[in-house]
């Protein structure tokens, strides 16, 4: 009798586990993907979506291009920039 009760409980629990489903959608291209709002994710230049990352706007006047960035062991962020090869440090929301 106990085995039947345990089996019945396991069956009922398994019904709840089957409630979730997968969703798949297709986009016509990269431009369509860019129209969406990425929250807590980043869209790479390869079209990959990576979670757990954040993008912030930083004032980089008069820098035209940032080629690389790195976070130091002390938590400061540095940018390798433009065609003149200058290096800037992020101070708040501004490069200095």
mmCIF file of N, CA, C and O in Angstrom:
data_model
loop_
_atom_site.group_PDB
_atom_site.id
_atom_site.type_symbol
_atom_site.label_atom_id
_atom_site.label_comp_id
_atom_site.label_asym_id
_atom_site.label_seq_id
_atom_site.Cartn_x
_atom_site.Cartn_y
_atom_site.Cartn_z
ATOM 1 N N UNK A 1 0.818 -1.200 0.000
ATOM 2 C CA UNK A 1 0.000 0.000 0.000
ATOM 3 C C UNK A 1 0.863 1.265 0.000
ATOM 4 O O UNK A 1 0.574 2.204 -0.687
ATOM 5 N N UNK A 2 1.927 1.256 0.815
ATOM 6 C CA UNK A 2 2.815 2.411 0.907
ATOM 7 C C UNK A 2 3.495 2.678 -0.425
ATOM 8 O O UNK A 2 3.675 3.831 -0.810
ATOM 9 N N UNK A 3 3.858 1.604 -1.142
ATOM 10 C CA UNK A 3 4.502 1.773 -2.447
ATOM 11 C C UNK A 3 3.567 2.449 -3.427
ATOM 12 O O UNK A 3 3.990 3.269 -4.231
ATOM 13 N N UNK A 4 2.272 2.143 -3.360
ATOM 14 C CA UNK A 4 1.294 2.764 -4.261
ATOM 15 C C UNK A 4 1.145 4.256 -3.951
ATOM 16 O O UNK A 4 1.022 5.079 -4.845
ATOM 17 N N UNK A 5 1.178 4.618 -2.680
ATOM 18 C CA UNK A 5 1.071 6.033 -2.293
ATOM 19 C C UNK A 5 2.296 6.800 -2.757
ATOM 20 O O UNK A 5 2.180 7.893 -3.318
ATOM 21 N N UNK A 6 3.474 6.246 -2.552
ATOM 22 C CA UNK A 6 4.713 6.889 -2.995
ATOM 23 C C UNK A 6 4.713 7.035 -4.513
ATOM 24 O O UNK A 6 5.068 8.080 -5.052
ATOM 25 N N UNK A 7 4.280 6.004 -5.231
ATOM 26 C CA UNK A 7 4.214 6.064 -6.694
ATOM 27 C C UNK A 7 3.237 7.138 -7.147
ATOM 28 O O UNK A 7 3.500 7.873 -8.102
ATOM 29 N N UNK A 8 2.101 7.258 -6.475
ATOM 30 C CA UNK A 8 1.108 8.270 -6.825
ATOM 31 C C UNK A 8 1.657 9.677 -6.586
ATOM 32 O O UNK A 8 1.462 10.581 -7.406
ATOM 33 N N UNK A 9 2.365 9.873 -5.489
ATOM 34 C CA UNK A 9 2.961 11.179 -5.190
ATOM 35 C C UNK A 9 4.014 11.540 -6.238
ATOM 36 O O UNK A 9 4.051 12.656 -6.744
ATOM 37 N N UNK A 10 4.874 10.589 -6.577
ATOM 38 C CA UNK A 10 5.899 10.836 -7.591
ATOM 39 C C UNK A 10 5.271 11.167 -8.940
ATOM 40 O O UNK A 10 5.749 12.026 -9.675
ATOM 41 N N UNK A 11 4.181 10.480 -9.273
ATOM 42 C CA UNK A 11 3.486 10.769 -10.528
ATOM 43 C C UNK A 11 2.945 12.195 -10.535
ATOM 44 O O UNK A 11 3.098 12.927 -11.508
ATOM 45 N N UNK A 12 2.317 12.619 -9.454
ATOM 46 C CA UNK A 12 1.756 13.972 -9.380
ATOM 47 C C UNK A 12 2.849 15.038 -9.437
ATOM 48 O O UNK A 12 2.687 16.078 -10.069
ATOM 49 N N UNK A 13 3.970 14.788 -8.784
ATOM 50 C CA UNK A 13 5.092 15.730 -8.814
ATOM 51 C C UNK A 13 5.654 15.830 -10.232
ATOM 52 O O UNK A 13 5.994 16.904 -10.715
ATOM 53 N N UNK A 14 5.722 14.713 -10.938
ATOM 54 C CA UNK A 14 6.270 14.726 -12.298
ATOM 55 C C UNK A 14 5.381 15.492 -13.266
ATOM 56 O O UNK A 14 5.854 16.016 -14.261
ATOM 57 N N UNK A 15 4.085 15.580 -12.988
ATOM 58 C CA UNK A 15 3.196 16.364 -13.853
ATOM 59 C C UNK A 15 3.575 17.839 -13.825
ATOM 60 O O UNK A 15 3.566 18.518 -14.846
ATOM 61 N N UNK A 16 3.920 18.360 -12.646
ATOM 62 C CA UNK A 16 4.336 19.756 -12.529
ATOM 63 C C UNK A 16 5.656 20.010 -13.245
ATOM 64 O O UNK A 16 5.872 21.058 -13.827
ATOM 65 N N UNK A 17 6.552 19.057 -13.215
ATOM 66 C CA UNK A 17 7.859 19.218 -13.848
ATOM 67 C C UNK A 17 7.738 19.304 -15.364
ATOM 68 O O UNK A 17 8.555 19.929 -16.026
ATOM 69 N N UNK A 18 6.736 18.709 -15.948
ATOM 70 C CA UNK A 18 6.556 18.716 -17.398
ATOM 71 C C UNK A 18 5.867 19.988 -17.890
ATOM 72 O O UNK A 18 5.638 20.144 -19.083
ATOM 73 N N UNK A 19 5.526 20.909 -17.001
ATOM 74 C CA UNK A 19 4.770 22.092 -17.385
ATOM 75 C C UNK A 19 5.589 23.073 -18.220
ATOM 76 O O UNK A 19 5.050 23.801 -19.032
ATOM 77 N N UNK A 20 6.913 23.138 -18.040
ATOM 78 C CA UNK A 20 7.746 24.086 -18.783
ATOM 79 C C UNK A 20 7.976 23.623 -20.218
ATOM 80 O O UNK A 20 8.016 22.441 -20.513
ATOM 81 N N UNK A 21 8.090 24.594 -21.135
ATOM 82 C CA UNK A 21 8.354 24.262 -22.534
ATOM 83 C C UNK A 21 9.448 25.170 -23.078
ATOM 84 O O UNK A 21 9.695 26.241 -22.545
ATOM 85 N N UNK A 22 10.075 24.733 -24.132
ATOM 86 C CA UNK A 22 11.071 25.552 -24.825
ATOM 87 C C UNK A 22 10.391 26.414 -25.862
ATOM 88 O O UNK A 22 9.364 26.041 -26.421
ATOM 89 N N UNK A 23 10.992 27.576 -26.119
ATOM 90 C CA UNK A 23 10.494 28.441 -27.186
ATOM 91 C C UNK A 23 11.628 28.722 -28.149
ATOM 92 O O UNK A 23 12.748 28.974 -27.738
ATOM 93 N N UNK A 24 11.340 28.684 -29.416
ATOM 94 C CA UNK A 24 12.307 28.978 -30.461
ATOM 95 C C UNK A 24 11.711 30.022 -31.376
ATOM 96 O O UNK A 24 10.535 29.961 -31.730
ATOM 97 N N UNK A 25 12.520 31.021 -31.740
ATOM 98 C CA UNK A 25 12.067 32.013 -32.709
ATOM 99 C C UNK A 25 13.200 32.317 -33.654
ATOM 100 O O UNK A 25 14.362 32.120 -33.346
ATOM 101 N N UNK A 26 12.847 32.797 -34.818
ATOM 102 C CA UNK A 26 13.846 33.121 -35.825
ATOM 103 C C UNK A 26 13.757 34.596 -36.185
ATOM 104 O O UNK A 26 12.675 35.176 -36.206
ATOM 105 N N UNK A 27 14.906 35.188 -36.462
ATOM 106 C CA UNK A 27 14.972 36.575 -36.867
ATOM 107 C C UNK A 27 15.478 36.644 -38.302
ATOM 108 O O UNK A 27 16.221 35.779 -38.746
ATOM 109 N N UNK A 28 15.078 37.698 -38.986
ATOM 110 C CA UNK A 28 15.461 37.837 -40.392
ATOM 111 C C UNK A 28 16.923 38.240 -40.558
ATOM 112 O O UNK A 28 17.493 38.065 -41.611
ATOM 113 N N UNK A 29 17.537 38.779 -39.519
ATOM 114 C CA UNK A 29 18.930 39.181 -39.631
ATOM 115 C C UNK A 29 19.394 39.969 -38.427
ATOM 116 O O UNK A 29 18.655 40.191 -37.463
ATOM 117 N N UNK A 30 20.647 40.407 -38.486
ATOM 118 C CA UNK A 30 21.278 41.122 -37.380
ATOM 119 C C UNK A 30 20.550 42.431 -37.075
ATOM 120 O O UNK A 30 20.367 42.783 -35.916
ATOM 121 N N UNK A 31 20.108 43.156 -38.110
ATOM 122 C CA UNK A 31 19.423 44.433 -37.885
ATOM 123 C C UNK A 31 18.146 44.252 -37.073
ATOM 124 O O UNK A 31 17.817 45.074 -36.230
ATOM 125 N N UNK A 32 17.447 43.167 -37.310
ATOM 126 C CA UNK A 32 16.231 42.892 -36.549
ATOM 127 C C UNK A 32 16.566 42.598 -35.087
ATOM 128 O O UNK A 32 15.851 42.995 -34.178
ATOM 129 N N UNK A 33 17.669 41.918 -34.858
ATOM 130 C CA UNK A 33 18.110 41.612 -33.500
ATOM 131 C C UNK A 33 18.491 42.885 -32.749
ATOM 132 O O UNK A 33 18.217 43.031 -31.562
ATOM 133 N N UNK A 34 19.096 43.840 -33.438
ATOM 134 C CA UNK A 34 19.506 45.098 -32.805
ATOM 135 C C UNK A 34 18.317 45.936 -32.349
ATOM 136 O O UNK A 34 18.456 46.780 -31.478
ATOM 137 N N UNK A 35 17.148 45.719 -32.924
ATOM 138 C CA UNK A 35 15.972 46.493 -32.549
ATOM 139 C C UNK A 35 15.449 46.130 -31.160
ATOM 140 O O UNK A 35 14.733 46.904 -30.548
ATOM 141 N N UNK A 36 15.824 44.960 -30.674
ATOM 142 C CA UNK A 36 15.367 44.517 -29.360
ATOM 143 C C UNK A 36 16.078 45.234 -28.232
ATOM 144 O O UNK A 36 17.068 45.942 -28.436
ATOM 145 N N UNK A 37 15.564 45.056 -27.022
ATOM 146 C CA UNK A 37 16.176 45.670 -25.841
ATOM 147 C C UNK A 37 16.894 44.571 -25.060
ATOM 148 O O UNK A 37 16.276 43.612 -24.622
ATOM 149 N N UNK A 38 18.179 44.715 -24.913
ATOM 150 C CA UNK A 38 18.991 43.716 -24.220
ATOM 151 C C UNK A 38 19.129 44.116 -22.758
ATOM 152 O O UNK A 38 19.770 45.101 -22.439
ATOM 153 N N UNK A 39 18.524 43.366 -21.871
ATOM 154 C CA UNK A 39 18.606 43.646 -20.432
ATOM 155 C C UNK A 39 19.507 42.605 -19.784
ATOM 156 O O UNK A 39 19.206 41.421 -19.798
ATOM 157 N N UNK A 40 20.634 43.050 -19.219
ATOM 158 C CA UNK A 40 21.556 42.135 -18.563
ATOM 159 C C UNK A 40 22.282 41.223 -19.530
ATOM 160 O O UNK A 40 22.814 40.197 -19.142
ATOM 161 N N UNK A 41 22.287 41.606 -20.807
ATOM 162 C CA UNK A 41 22.959 40.815 -21.828
ATOM 163 C C UNK A 41 23.705 41.738 -22.785
ATOM 164 O O UNK A 41 23.466 42.933 -22.822
ATOM 165 N N UNK A 42 24.605 41.155 -23.555
ATOM 166 C CA UNK A 42 25.385 41.903 -24.538
ATOM 167 C C UNK A 42 25.325 41.149 -25.859
ATOM 168 O O UNK A 42 25.409 39.929 -25.889
ATOM 169 N N UNK A 43 25.185 41.894 -26.955
ATOM 170 C CA UNK A 43 25.209 41.324 -28.293
ATOM 171 C C UNK A 43 26.606 41.529 -28.867
ATOM 172 O O UNK A 43 27.059 42.661 -29.002
ATOM 173 N N UNK A 44 27.310 40.441 -29.171
ATOM 174 C CA UNK A 44 28.677 40.554 -29.680
ATOM 175 C C UNK A 44 28.672 40.826 -31.176
ATOM 176 O O UNK A 44 27.644 40.704 -31.839
ATOM 177 N N UNK A 45 29.849 41.154 -31.706
ATOM 178 C CA UNK A 45 29.971 41.408 -33.142
ATOM 179 C C UNK A 45 29.777 40.136 -33.963
ATOM 180 O O UNK A 45 29.590 40.194 -35.165
ATOM 181 N N UNK A 46 29.782 38.977 -33.316
ATOM 182 C CA UNK A 46 29.532 37.699 -33.997
ATOM 183 C C UNK A 46 28.056 37.312 -33.969
ATOM 184 O O UNK A 46 27.670 36.252 -34.436
ATOM 185 N N UNK A 47 27.225 38.162 -33.336
ATOM 186 C CA UNK A 47 25.808 37.864 -33.237
ATOM 187 C C UNK A 47 25.451 36.983 -32.061
ATOM 188 O O UNK A 47 24.333 36.515 -31.947
ATOM 189 N N UNK A 48 26.396 36.773 -31.141
ATOM 190 C CA UNK A 48 26.142 35.965 -29.955
ATOM 191 C C UNK A 48 25.542 36.843 -28.862
ATOM 192 O O UNK A 48 25.903 38.004 -28.726
ATOM 193 N N UNK A 49 24.639 36.293 -28.098
ATOM 194 C CA UNK A 49 24.073 36.999 -26.950
ATOM 195 C C UNK A 49 24.680 36.385 -25.700
ATOM 196 O O UNK A 49 24.585 35.184 -25.484
ATOM 197 N N UNK A 50 25.326 37.226 -24.900
ATOM 198 C CA UNK A 50 25.961 36.756 -23.664
ATOM 199 C C UNK A 50 25.238 37.375 -22.477
ATOM 200 O O UNK A 50 25.027 38.579 -22.436
ATOM 201 N N UNK A 51 24.906 36.551 -21.504
ATOM 202 C CA UNK A 51 24.168 37.045 -20.342
ATOM 203 C C UNK A 51 25.107 37.473 -19.225
ATOM 204 O O UNK A 51 26.276 37.112 -19.215
ATOM 205 N N UNK A 52 24.562 38.249 -18.298
ATOM 206 C CA UNK A 52 25.312 38.648 -17.113
ATOM 207 C C UNK A 52 26.306 39.759 -17.349
ATOM 208 O O UNK A 52 27.183 39.982 -16.539
ATOM 209 N N UNK A 53 26.189 40.454 -18.463
ATOM 210 C CA UNK A 53 27.105 41.550 -18.752
ATOM 211 C C UNK A 53 26.306 42.837 -18.919
ATOM 212 O O UNK A 53 25.114 42.813 -19.173
ATOM 213 N N UNK A 54 26.987 43.950 -18.788
ATOM 214 C CA UNK A 54 26.317 45.238 -18.804
ATOM 215 C C UNK A 54 27.116 46.221 -19.650
ATOM 216 O O UNK A 54 28.342 46.241 -19.588
ATOM 217 N N UNK A 55 26.410 47.016 -20.421
ATOM 218 C CA UNK A 55 27.055 48.051 -21.221
ATOM 219 C C UNK A 55 26.614 49.411 -20.699
ATOM 220 O O UNK A 55 25.435 49.632 -20.453
ATOM 221 N N UNK A 56 27.571 50.297 -20.509
ATOM 222 C CA UNK A 56 27.270 51.659 -20.071
ATOM 223 C C UNK A 56 27.894 52.637 -21.050
ATOM 224 O O UNK A 56 28.951 52.370 -21.622
ATOM 225 N N UNK A 57 27.255 53.781 -21.225
ATOM 226 C CA UNK A 57 27.800 54.837 -22.063
ATOM 227 C C UNK A 57 28.846 55.610 -21.271
ATOM 228 O O UNK A 57 28.620 55.965 -20.116
ATOM 229 N N UNK A 58 30.000 55.845 -21.891
ATOM 230 C CA UNK A 58 31.098 56.554 -21.244
ATOM 231 C C UNK A 58 31.508 57.714 -22.135
ATOM 232 O O UNK A 58 31.628 57.563 -23.348
ATOM 233 N N UNK A 59 31.726 58.890 -21.533
ATOM 234 C CA UNK A 59 32.163 60.069 -22.273
ATOM 235 C C UNK A 59 33.642 59.918 -22.634
ATOM 236 O O UNK A 59 34.502 59.965 -21.767
ATOM 237 N N UNK A 60 33.922 59.709 -23.915
ATOM 238 C CA UNK A 60 35.296 59.503 -24.368
ATOM 239 C C UNK A 60 35.771 60.616 -25.294
ATOM 240 O O UNK A 60 36.633 60.396 -26.134
ATOM 241 N N UNK A 61 35.234 61.805 -25.181
ATOM 242 C CA UNK A 61 35.686 62.924 -26.016
ATOM 243 C C UNK A 61 37.160 63.167 -25.808
ATOM 244 O O UNK A 61 37.620 63.154 -24.679
ATOM 245 N N UNK A 62 37.955 63.365 -26.770
ATOM 246 C CA UNK A 62 37.722 63.353 -28.224
ATOM 247 C C UNK A 62 38.102 62.025 -28.873
ATOM 248 O O UNK A 62 38.422 61.978 -30.041
ATOM 249 N N UNK A 63 38.055 60.918 -28.118
ATOM 250 C CA UNK A 63 38.458 59.614 -28.644
ATOM 251 C C UNK A 63 37.439 59.116 -29.664
ATOM 252 O O UNK A 63 36.243 59.135 -29.418
ATOM 253 N N UNK A 64 37.935 58.656 -30.813
ATOM 254 C CA UNK A 64 37.044 58.157 -31.865
ATOM 255 C C UNK A 64 36.832 56.652 -31.769
ATOM 256 O O UNK A 64 35.765 56.149 -32.105
ATOM 257 N N UNK A 65 37.840 55.916 -31.309
ATOM 258 C CA UNK A 65 37.784 54.454 -31.322
ATOM 259 C C UNK A 65 38.421 53.889 -30.051
ATOM 260 O O UNK A 65 39.461 54.365 -29.619
ATOM 261 N N UNK A 66 37.782 52.869 -29.468
ATOM 262 C CA UNK A 66 38.374 52.113 -28.366
ATOM 263 C C UNK A 66 38.675 50.718 -28.894
ATOM 264 O O UNK A 66 37.793 50.015 -29.376
ATOM 265 N N UNK A 67 39.935 50.326 -28.812
ATOM 266 C CA UNK A 67 40.348 49.029 -29.336
ATOM 267 C C UNK A 67 40.325 47.943 -28.269
ATOM 268 O O UNK A 67 40.152 46.772 -28.562
ATOM 269 N N UNK A 68 40.539 48.321 -27.020
ATOM 270 C CA UNK A 68 40.591 47.309 -25.970
ATOM 271 C C UNK A 68 40.262 47.937 -24.624
ATOM 272 O O UNK A 68 40.310 49.154 -24.462
ATOM 273 N N UNK A 69 39.912 47.085 -23.669
ATOM 274 C CA UNK A 69 39.695 47.543 -22.301
ATOM 275 C C UNK A 69 40.134 46.430 -21.350
ATOM 276 O O UNK A 69 40.132 45.256 -21.712
ATOM 277 N N UNK A 70 40.531 46.842 -20.139
ATOM 278 C CA UNK A 70 40.976 45.873 -19.147
ATOM 279 C C UNK A 70 40.633 46.416 -17.760
ATOM 280 O O UNK A 70 40.638 47.622 -17.537
ATOM 281 N N UNK A 71 40.317 45.504 -16.854
ATOM 282 C CA UNK A 71 40.048 45.873 -15.469
ATOM 283 C C UNK A 71 41.239 45.428 -14.637
ATOM 284 O O UNK A 71 41.619 44.255 -14.656
ATOM 285 N N UNK A 72 41.842 46.360 -13.900
ATOM 286 C CA UNK A 72 43.025 46.050 -13.094
ATOM 287 C C UNK A 72 42.621 45.322 -11.813
ATOM 288 O O UNK A 72 41.443 45.262 -11.462
ATOM 289 N N UNK A 73 43.606 44.798 -11.106
ATOM 290 C CA UNK A 73 43.338 44.090 -9.852
ATOM 291 C C UNK A 73 42.746 45.015 -8.795
ATOM 292 O O UNK A 73 42.064 44.567 -7.884
ATOM 293 N N UNK A 74 42.976 46.332 -8.947
ATOM 294 C CA UNK A 74 42.397 47.293 -8.001
ATOM 295 C C UNK A 74 40.986 47.718 -8.402
ATOM 296 O O UNK A 74 40.354 48.492 -7.710
ATOM 297 N N UNK A 75 40.493 47.205 -9.546
ATOM 298 C CA UNK A 75 39.130 47.505 -9.982
ATOM 299 C C UNK A 75 39.016 48.661 -10.954
ATOM 300 O O UNK A 75 37.923 48.977 -11.406
ATOM 301 N N UNK A 76 40.137 49.311 -11.292
ATOM 302 C CA UNK A 76 40.096 50.423 -12.239
ATOM 303 C C UNK A 76 40.041 49.874 -13.663
ATOM 304 O O UNK A 76 40.606 48.824 -13.963
ATOM 305 N N UNK A 77 39.338 50.587 -14.540
ATOM 306 C CA UNK A 77 39.186 50.154 -15.928
ATOM 307 C C UNK A 77 39.988 51.080 -16.829
ATOM 308 O O UNK A 77 39.890 52.302 -16.728
ATOM 309 N N UNK A 78 40.779 50.485 -17.716
ATOM 310 C CA UNK A 78 41.613 51.223 -18.660
ATOM 311 C C UNK A 78 41.186 50.899 -20.081
ATOM 312 O O UNK A 78 40.793 49.768 -20.376
ATOM 313 N N UNK A 79 41.273 51.924 -20.975
ATOM 314 C CA UNK A 79 40.919 51.764 -22.382
ATOM 315 C C UNK A 79 42.120 52.045 -23.258
ATOM 316 O O UNK A 79 42.786 53.067 -23.087
ATOM 317 N N UNK A 80 42.397 51.145 -24.199
ATOM 318 C CA UNK A 80 43.374 51.407 -25.248
ATOM 319 C C UNK A 80 42.606 51.984 -26.426
ATOM 320 O O UNK A 80 41.646 51.377 -26.899
ATOM 321 N N UNK A 81 42.995 53.173 -26.897
ATOM 322 C CA UNK A 81 42.143 53.899 -27.840
ATOM 323 C C UNK A 81 42.822 54.253 -29.143
ATOM 324 O O UNK A 81 44.045 54.153 -29.273
ATOM 325 N N UNK A 82 41.966 54.692 -30.038
ATOM 326 C CA UNK A 82 42.248 55.347 -31.296
ATOM 327 C C UNK A 82 43.538 55.063 -32.004
ATOM 328 O O UNK A 82 44.282 54.159 -31.675
ATOM 329 N N UNK A 83 43.762 55.877 -32.991
ATOM 330 C CA UNK A 83 44.879 55.679 -33.900
ATOM 331 C C UNK A 83 46.188 56.215 -33.331
ATOM 332 O O UNK A 83 47.253 55.868 -33.810
ATOM 333 N N UNK A 84 46.119 57.033 -32.253
ATOM 334 C CA UNK A 84 47.339 57.539 -31.627
ATOM 335 C C UNK A 84 47.804 56.652 -30.471
ATOM 336 O O UNK A 84 48.859 56.876 -29.886
ATOM 337 N N UNK A 85 47.026 55.636 -30.115
ATOM 338 C CA UNK A 85 47.430 54.673 -29.096
ATOM 339 C C UNK A 85 47.387 55.193 -27.678
ATOM 340 O O UNK A 85 48.119 54.710 -26.826
ATOM 341 N N UNK A 86 46.542 56.156 -27.381
ATOM 342 C CA UNK A 86 46.433 56.688 -26.015
ATOM 343 C C UNK A 86 45.724 55.695 -25.099
ATOM 344 O O UNK A 86 44.888 54.915 -25.537
ATOM 345 N N UNK A 87 46.071 55.764 -23.807
ATOM 346 C CA UNK A 87 45.425 54.924 -22.806
ATOM 347 C C UNK A 87 44.699 55.842 -21.823
ATOM 348 O O UNK A 87 45.270 56.818 -21.334
ATOM 349 N N UNK A 88 43.429 55.528 -21.559
ATOM 350 C CA UNK A 88 42.609 56.312 -20.644
ATOM 351 C C UNK A 88 42.149 55.422 -19.501
ATOM 352 O O UNK A 88 42.001 54.218 -19.656
ATOM 353 N N UNK A 89 41.889 56.056 -18.343
ATOM 354 C CA UNK A 89 41.337 55.363 -17.186
ATOM 355 C C UNK A 89 39.914 55.868 -16.974
ATOM 356 O O UNK A 89 39.633 57.048 -17.115
ATOM 357 N N UNK A 90 39.018 54.960 -16.635
ATOM 358 C CA UNK A 90 37.643 55.343 -16.370
ATOM 359 C C UNK A 90 37.539 55.895 -14.953
ATOM 360 O O UNK A 90 37.931 55.248 -13.994
ATOM 361 N N UNK A 91 37.026 57.112 -14.842
ATOM 362 C CA UNK A 91 36.817 57.762 -13.559
ATOM 363 C C UNK A 91 35.341 58.134 -13.465
ATOM 364 O O UNK A 91 34.908 59.103 -14.080
ATOM 365 N N UNK A 92 34.566 57.326 -12.744
ATOM 366 C CA UNK A 92 33.115 57.526 -12.730
ATOM 367 C C UNK A 92 32.540 57.112 -14.064
ATOM 368 O O UNK A 92 32.617 55.962 -14.444
ATOM 369 N N UNK A 93 32.029 58.083 -14.802
ATOM 370 C CA UNK A 93 31.465 57.814 -16.125
ATOM 371 C C UNK A 93 32.215 58.594 -17.201
ATOM 372 O O UNK A 93 31.681 58.886 -18.259
ATOM 373 N N UNK A 94 33.477 58.961 -16.908
ATOM 374 C CA UNK A 94 34.276 59.759 -17.839
ATOM 375 C C UNK A 94 35.682 59.206 -17.936
ATOM 376 O O UNK A 94 36.256 58.748 -16.952
ATOM 377 N N UNK A 95 36.234 59.232 -19.134
ATOM 378 C CA UNK A 95 37.611 58.760 -19.348
ATOM 379 C C UNK A 95 38.569 59.909 -19.084
ATOM 380 O O UNK A 95 38.384 61.018 -19.575
ATOM 381 N N UNK A 96 39.617 59.638 -18.282
ATOM 382 C CA UNK A 96 40.623 60.665 -17.983
ATOM 383 C C UNK A 96 42.012 60.143 -18.313
ATOM 384 O O UNK A 96 42.263 58.976 -18.352
#
